[in-house]
Amino acid sequence: QVQLVESGGGLVQAGGSLRLSCAASGRILSYWAVGWFRQAPGAERQFVGLIAGSGSQTYFAASVKGRFIISRENAKDSVSLQMNSQKPEDTVVYYCAVGPHMSASAGSYVYWGQGTQVTVTA
């Protein structure tokens, strides 16, 4: 059984930064792709970014490209999402997920965390 836990959510002012972390119960983060998604009430879950299962290649949605950074920390079985220059529209629940292939589609991922709330004040 693989367990993912997100942490680091909270309040931040517009233009500020938050760092989210996704921790796994095993070493799966060293082998599978890790994706970050977010979902607002009544909206579909949307892709934020991902890091490849091997190496450090990252990909981002256009809405966050240049503002967000994803890093893998294999020694800690952890992947972080650094969110900079945050905007009010970033106020949603953020989820991390793992899957065997890189994909911007939520349905391609196998394991999901419980989500962590981020609120950006104007």
Tab-separated table of C-alpha atoms in Angstrom:
chain	number	residue	atom	x	y	z
A	1	GLN	CA	0.000	0.000	0.000
A	2	VAL	CA	1.382	3.389	-1.056
A	3	GLN	CA	0.512	6.405	1.057
A	4	LEU	CA	1.100	9.981	-0.072
A	5	VAL	CA	0.853	12.938	2.287
A	6	GLU	CA	0.829	16.596	1.233
A	7	SER	CA	1.837	19.304	3.661
A	8	GLY	CA	2.657	23.006	3.686
A	9	GLY	CA	-0.678	24.513	2.705
A	10	GLY	CA	-2.009	27.626	4.370
A	11	LEU	CA	-2.496	31.358	3.960
A	12	VAL	CA	-0.277	33.561	1.832
A	13	GLN	CA	-0.580	37.113	0.513
A	14	ALA	CA	-0.712	37.766	-3.216
A	15	GLY	CA	2.828	37.922	-4.552
A	16	GLY	CA	4.144	35.741	-1.755
A	17	SER	CA	5.407	32.167	-1.732
A	18	LEU	CA	4.522	28.785	-0.256
A	19	ARG	CA	6.283	25.447	-0.455
A	20	LEU	CA	4.244	22.255	-0.532
A	21	SER	CA	5.713	18.829	0.090
A	22	CYS	CA	4.591	15.369	-1.022
A	23	ALA	CA	5.989	12.494	1.030
A	24	ALA	CA	5.620	8.788	0.222
A	25	SER	CA	5.543	5.771	2.506
A	26	GLY	CA	8.023	3.941	0.262
A	27	ARG	CA	10.588	4.666	-2.425
A	28	ILE	CA	8.080	5.009	-5.258
A	29	LEU	CA	8.908	8.695	-5.760
A	30	SER	CA	12.323	7.601	-7.034
A	31	TYR	CA	10.819	5.549	-9.887
A	32	TRP	CA	7.439	6.944	-10.945
A	33	ALA	CA	6.387	10.326	-12.219
A	34	VAL	CA	4.992	12.740	-9.641
A	35	GLY	CA	2.268	15.126	-10.690
A	36	TRP	CA	0.745	18.116	-8.929
A	37	PHE	CA	-2.893	18.997	-9.531
A	38	ARG	CA	-5.333	21.497	-8.086
A	39	GLN	CA	-9.100	21.706	-7.851
A	40	ALA	CA	-11.495	24.527	-6.997
A	41	PRO	CA	-15.054	23.911	-5.757
A	42	GLY	CA	-17.311	22.906	-8.635
A	43	ALA	CA	-14.417	22.758	-11.085
A	44	GLU	CA	-12.511	19.921	-12.693
A	45	ARG	CA	-9.155	18.892	-11.326
A	46	GLN	CA	-6.468	20.577	-13.385
A	47	PHE	CA	-2.824	19.902	-14.057
A	48	VAL	CA	-0.203	22.094	-12.383
A	49	GLY	CA	3.115	20.404	-13.120
A	50	LEU	CA	5.109	17.188	-12.905
A	51	ILE	CA	8.578	15.761	-12.483
A	52	ALA	CA	9.791	12.714	-14.408
A	53	GLY	CA	10.131	9.293	-12.809
A	54	SER	CA	13.851	9.361	-13.523
A	55	GLY	CA	16.015	12.407	-13.866
A	56	SER	CA	14.872	15.923	-13.067
A	57	GLN	CA	12.821	16.919	-16.112
A	58	THR	CA	9.815	19.047	-15.168
A	59	TYR	CA	6.762	20.289	-17.052
A	60	PHE	CA	4.215	22.919	-16.078
A	61	ALA	CA	0.852	24.243	-17.064
A	62	ALA	CA	0.977	27.610	-18.815
A	63	SER	CA	-0.832	29.283	-15.919
A	64	VAL	CA	2.038	28.590	-13.488
A	65	LYS	CA	5.081	28.282	-15.745
A	66	GLY	CA	7.827	30.597	-14.561
A	67	ARG	CA	6.279	30.910	-11.078
A	68	PHE	CA	6.301	27.344	-9.714
A	69	ILE	CA	9.210	24.906	-9.254
A	70	ILE	CA	9.118	21.145	-8.677
A	71	SER	CA	12.064	19.341	-7.076
A	72	ARG	CA	12.725	15.718	-6.157
A	73	GLU	CA	14.467	14.792	-2.929
A	74	ASN	CA	15.051	11.052	-3.224
A	75	ALA	CA	17.011	10.810	0.015
A	76	LYS	CA	13.855	11.922	1.828
A	77	ASP	CA	11.356	10.199	-0.502
A	78	SER	CA	9.826	13.604	-1.070
A	79	VAL	CA	8.847	15.954	-3.892
A	80	SER	CA	8.269	19.651	-3.332
A	81	LEU	CA	6.204	22.267	-5.143
A	82	GLN	CA	7.592	25.767	-4.665
A	83	MET	CA	4.918	28.329	-5.491
A	84	ASN	CA	6.119	31.883	-6.077
A	85	SER	CA	4.376	35.106	-7.086
A	86	GLN	CA	1.058	33.651	-6.043
A	87	LYS	CA	-2.234	35.001	-7.335
A	88	PRO	CA	-5.768	34.838	-5.868
A	89	GLU	CA	-6.716	32.306	-8.546
A	90	ASP	CA	-4.158	29.940	-6.985
A	91	THR	CA	-6.598	29.541	-4.049
A	92	VAL	CA	-7.551	25.878	-4.398
A	93	VAL	CA	-6.835	22.451	-2.937
A	94	TYR	CA	-3.556	21.009	-4.174
A	95	TYR	CA	-2.936	17.288	-4.657
A	96	CYS	CA	0.135	15.231	-5.428
A	97	ALA	CA	-0.090	11.961	-7.328
A	98	VAL	CA	2.215	9.257	-8.670
A	99	GLY	CA	1.962	7.193	-11.831
A	100	PRO	CA	4.085	5.057	-14.156
A	101	HIS	CA	4.134	7.645	-16.962
A	102	MET	CA	4.378	11.404	-17.313
A	103	SER	CA	0.964	12.837	-18.056
A	104	ALA	CA	-1.067	16.007	-17.643
A	105	SER	CA	-4.216	13.891	-17.222
A	106	ALA	CA	-5.354	13.122	-13.680
A	107	GLY	CA	-6.715	9.763	-14.822
A	108	SER	CA	-3.213	8.553	-15.646
A	109	TYR	CA	-2.090	8.572	-12.002
A	110	VAL	CA	-2.481	5.648	-9.630
A	111	TYR	CA	-1.972	6.982	-6.104
A	112	TRP	CA	-3.157	10.289	-4.663
A	113	GLY	CA	-2.639	12.276	-1.511
A	114	GLN	CA	-5.465	13.743	0.553
A	115	GLY	CA	-4.891	17.311	-0.628
A	116	THR	CA	-3.831	20.495	1.120
A	117	GLN	CA	-5.626	23.853	1.026
A	118	VAL	CA	-3.878	26.978	-0.237
A	119	THR	CA	-5.517	30.375	0.230
A	120	VAL	CA	-4.074	33.486	-1.426
A	121	THR	CA	-5.347	36.810	-0.090
A	122	ALA	CA	-5.486	39.917	-2.245
